[in-house]
PDB file of C-alpha atoms in Angstrom:
ATOM      1  CA  MET T   1      -0.104  -0.018   0.018  1.00 72.00           C
ATOM      2  CA  LYS T   2       2.992   2.275   0.915  1.00 74.00           C
ATOM      3  CA  ARG T   3       4.461   1.624  -2.568  1.00 77.00           C
ATOM      4  CA  PHE T   4       1.231   2.462  -4.330  1.00 72.00           C
ATOM      5  CA  LYS T   5       0.973   5.883  -2.436  1.00 74.00           C
ATOM      6  CA  ASN T   6       4.548   6.621  -3.542  1.00 74.00           C
ATOM      7  CA  LEU T   7       3.783   5.779  -6.779  1.00 67.00           C
ATOM      8  CA  LEU T   8       0.658   8.121  -6.918  1.00 72.00           C
ATOM      9  CA  LYS T   9       2.677  10.961  -5.482  1.00 75.00           C
ATOM     10  CA  SER T  10       5.493  10.771  -8.366  1.00 75.00           C
ATOM     11  CA  LEU T  11       2.858  10.162 -11.010  1.00 68.00           C
ATOM     12  CA  PRO T  12       2.063  13.925 -11.507  1.00 75.00           C
ATOM     13  CA  VAL T  13       5.776  14.969 -11.699  1.00 72.00           C
ATOM     14  CA  PHE T  14       6.166  12.131 -14.391  1.00 69.00           C
ATOM     15  CA  LEU T  15       3.347  13.290 -16.304  1.00 68.00           C
ATOM     16  CA  LEU T  16       4.499  16.907 -16.093  1.00 65.00           C
ATOM     17  CA  LEU T  17       7.944  15.805 -17.592  1.00 64.00           C
ATOM     18  CA  ILE T  18       6.333  13.974 -20.288  1.00 68.00           C
ATOM     19  CA  SER T  19       4.092  16.688 -21.346  1.00 62.00           C
ATOM     20  CA  GLN T  20       6.996  19.065 -21.584  1.00 62.00           C
ATOM     21  CA  PHE T  21       9.006  16.845 -23.848  1.00 58.00           C
ATOM     22  CA  ALA T  22       5.857  15.892 -25.809  1.00 56.00           C
ATOM     23  CA  PHE T  23       4.754  19.518 -26.904  1.00 54.00           C
ATOM     24  CA  ALA T  24       8.336  20.902 -27.221  1.00 48.00           C
ATOM     25  CA  GLN T  25       9.108  22.330 -30.575  1.00 42.00           C
ATOM     26  CA  ALA T  26      12.555  22.104 -31.993  1.00 45.00           C
ATOM     27  CA  VAL T  27      12.962  25.918 -33.132  1.00 41.00           C
ATOM     28  CA  LYS T  28      16.065  26.733 -35.119  1.00 47.00           C
ATOM     29  CA  LYS T  29      17.689  29.885 -33.809  1.00 53.00           C
ATOM     30  CA  GLU T  30      18.900  32.000 -36.665  1.00 63.00           C
ATOM     31  CA  THR T  31      21.548  34.821 -35.907  1.00 63.00           C
ATOM     32  CA  PRO T  32      19.800  38.146 -36.829  1.00 75.00           C
ATOM     33  CA  LYS T  33      20.471  39.522 -40.237  1.00 90.00           C
ATOM     34  CA  GLU T  34      22.277  43.007 -40.185  1.00 93.00           C
ATOM     35  CA  VAL T  35      20.704  45.515 -42.693  1.00 94.00           C
ATOM     36  CA  THR T  36      21.470  49.057 -43.805  1.00 95.00           C
ATOM     37  CA  THR T  37      19.429  51.485 -45.434  1.00 95.00           C
ATOM     38  CA  ILE T  38      20.167  55.112 -46.703  1.00 95.00           C
ATOM     39  CA  GLY T  39      17.493  57.792 -46.617  1.00 94.00           C
ATOM     40  CA  ILE T  40      15.853  60.475 -44.564  1.00 94.00           C
ATOM     41  CA  ILE T  41      13.379  59.667 -41.616  1.00 93.00           C
ATOM     42  CA  ASP T  42       9.797  60.344 -42.074  1.00 93.00           C
ATOM     43  CA  THR T  43       8.805  62.479 -39.120  1.00 91.00           C
ATOM     44  CA  LEU T  44       5.347  61.177 -38.982  1.00 92.00           C
ATOM     45  CA  GLU T  45       5.131  58.669 -36.125  1.00 91.00           C
ATOM     46  CA  THR T  46       3.061  55.746 -36.597  1.00 89.00           C
ATOM     47  CA  LYS T  47       2.090  52.796 -34.399  1.00 88.00           C
ATOM     48  CA  SER T  48       5.260  50.867 -35.517  1.00 88.00           C
ATOM     49  CA  GLY T  49       7.472  53.934 -35.091  1.00 92.00           C
ATOM     50  CA  PHE T  50       9.143  56.118 -37.382  1.00 96.00           C
ATOM     51  CA  ARG T  51       9.624  55.147 -41.101  1.00 95.00           C
ATOM     52  CA  ILE T  52      13.030  55.287 -43.270  1.00 95.00           C
ATOM     53  CA  ASN T  53      12.386  53.597 -46.489  1.00 95.00           C
ATOM     54  CA  GLU T  54      10.696  50.248 -46.044  1.00 95.00           C
ATOM     55  CA  TYR T  55      11.807  49.879 -42.458  1.00 95.00           C
ATOM     56  CA  PHE T  56      10.560  51.115 -39.170  1.00 94.00           C
ATOM     57  CA  ILE T  57      12.674  52.309 -36.295  1.00 95.00           C
ATOM     58  CA  GLU T  58      11.840  53.586 -32.673  1.00 93.00           C
ATOM     59  CA  LEU T  59      13.473  56.975 -31.764  1.00 93.00           C
ATOM     60  CA  SER T  60      13.130  59.042 -28.640  1.00 93.00           C
ATOM     61  CA  LYS T  61      11.986  62.629 -29.328  1.00 93.00           C
ATOM     62  CA  ASN T  62      15.639  63.943 -28.698  1.00 94.00           C
ATOM     63  CA  GLN T  63      16.854  61.453 -31.320  1.00 93.00           C
ATOM     64  CA  LEU T  64      14.188  62.662 -33.881  1.00 93.00           C
ATOM     65  CA  ASP T  65      15.029  66.192 -33.275  1.00 93.00           C
ATOM     66  CA  SER T  66      18.853  65.516 -33.791  1.00 92.00           C
ATOM     67  CA  LEU T  67      18.206  63.517 -37.015  1.00 92.00           C
ATOM     68  CA  LYS T  68      15.363  65.415 -38.557  1.00 91.00           C
ATOM     69  CA  GLY T  69      16.140  66.512 -42.385  1.00 89.00           C
ATOM     70  CA  LYS T  70      19.504  64.608 -42.530  1.00 91.00           C
ATOM     71  CA  LYS T  71      20.431  61.949 -45.021  1.00 93.00           C
ATOM     72  CA  LEU T  72      21.283  58.997 -42.885  1.00 93.00           C
ATOM     73  CA  ALA T  73      22.829  55.625 -43.074  1.00 96.00           C
ATOM     74  CA  VAL T  74      21.040  53.320 -40.573  1.00 95.00           C
ATOM     75  CA  THR T  75      22.298  50.072 -39.593  1.00 96.00           C
ATOM     76  CA  GLY T  76      21.154  47.405 -37.174  1.00 94.00           C
ATOM     77  CA  SER T  77      19.486  43.966 -36.944  1.00 94.00           C
ATOM     78  CA  LEU T  78      16.517  43.163 -38.927  1.00 93.00           C
ATOM     79  CA  LEU T  79      13.178  42.027 -37.141  1.00 91.00           C
ATOM     80  CA  VAL T  80      10.520  40.917 -39.358  1.00 89.00           C
ATOM     81  CA  VAL T  81       6.912  40.996 -37.840  1.00 86.00           C
ATOM     82  CA  LYS T  82       4.634  38.964 -39.895  1.00 82.00           C
ATOM     83  CA  GLY T  83       1.426  40.556 -41.373  1.00 77.00           C
ATOM     84  CA  ILE T  84      -1.979  38.957 -40.840  1.00 73.00           C
ATOM     85  CA  ASP T  85      -3.700  36.575 -43.089  1.00 71.00           C
ATOM     86  CA  PRO T  86      -6.745  38.314 -44.686  1.00 67.00           C
ATOM     87  CA  LYS T  87      -8.248  34.695 -45.538  1.00 73.00           C
ATOM     88  CA  GLU T  88      -8.270  33.428 -41.966  1.00 70.00           C
ATOM     89  CA  LYS T  89     -11.815  33.005 -40.637  1.00 70.00           C
ATOM     90  CA  GLU T  90     -10.931  34.754 -37.155  1.00 70.00           C
ATOM     91  CA  ILE T  91     -10.492  38.464 -37.494  1.00 65.00           C
ATOM     92  CA  SER T  92      -7.586  39.951 -35.847  1.00 62.00           C
ATOM     93  CA  GLN T  93      -5.990  43.564 -35.816  1.00 63.00           C
ATOM     94  CA  GLY T  94      -2.689  44.219 -37.512  1.00 61.00           C
ATOM     95  CA  SER T  95      -1.046  44.912 -40.972  1.00 66.00           C
ATOM     96  CA  LEU T  96      -1.518  42.844 -44.057  1.00 70.00           C
ATOM     97  CA  GLY T  97       2.018  42.911 -45.164  1.00 79.00           C
ATOM     98  CA  ASP T  98       5.168  41.869 -43.159  1.00 84.00           C
ATOM     99  CA  ARG T  99       6.666  44.952 -41.213  1.00 89.00           C
ATOM    100  CA  LEU T 100      10.295  45.361 -41.145  1.00 91.00           C
ATOM    101  CA  PHE T 101      12.082  46.691 -38.112  1.00 93.00           C
ATOM    102  CA  ILE T 102      15.673  47.788 -37.812  1.00 93.00           C
ATOM    103  CA  VAL T 103      16.488  46.938 -34.029  1.00 93.00           C
ATOM    104  CA  LYS T 104      19.458  48.606 -32.183  1.00 93.00           C
ATOM    105  CA  PRO T 105      19.720  50.983 -34.989  1.00 94.00           C
ATOM    106  CA  GLN T 106      23.038  52.915 -35.410  1.00 95.00           C
ATOM    107  CA  PHE T 107      23.190  56.048 -37.392  1.00 94.00           C
ATOM    108  CA  THR T 108      25.608  57.825 -39.732  1.00 94.00           C
ATOM    109  CA  ILE T 109      24.872  61.201 -41.123  1.00 91.00           C
ATOM    110  CA  ILE T 110      25.708  61.468 -44.718  1.00 90.00           C
ATOM    111  CA  TYR T 111      24.280  64.811 -45.491  1.00 81.00           C
ATOM    112  CA  ASP T 112      22.637  67.586 -43.479  1.00 74.00           C
ATOM    113  CA  ALA T 113      19.960  68.959 -45.538  1.00 66.00           C
ATOM    114  CA  ARG T 114      19.329  71.823 -43.004  1.00 64.00           C
ATOM    115  CA  GLU T 115      22.851  73.347 -43.597  1.00 65.00           C
ATOM    116  CA  PRO T 116      24.089  74.817 -46.979  1.00 65.00           C
ATOM    117  CA  LEU T 117      26.729  72.992 -48.808  1.00 60.00           C
ATOM    118  CA  LYS T 118      30.206  74.293 -48.164  1.00 64.00           C
ATOM    119  CA  SER T 119      32.189  75.510 -51.484  1.00 62.00           C
ATOM    120  CA  GLU T 120      35.875  75.677 -51.496  1.00 59.00           C
TER     121      GLU T 120
END
């Protein structure tokens, strides 16, 4: 009887371990792809952040003020957020197309349009 009680006590732990292995998915981790784009930041903020070409980046107000009107090279890790499928039966919010984000952006100023060109 005592052996049976010990078995019943260990059964939930055993079932928990089995369920963890049974429902685990093998996910292949990919290294983030680094991207660079050159352009001028669109100063109209969207829910996704600020847009530069086909990418979105998150900026603070101070960063936006210092980069506004300048032609930039923006480099960072690419994050792709999958869009929704309009054919799905369940309605959900989101963008139809995939959205591309540059995470941890680094900026290089190529040209400041607010300052006149220096002639020598």
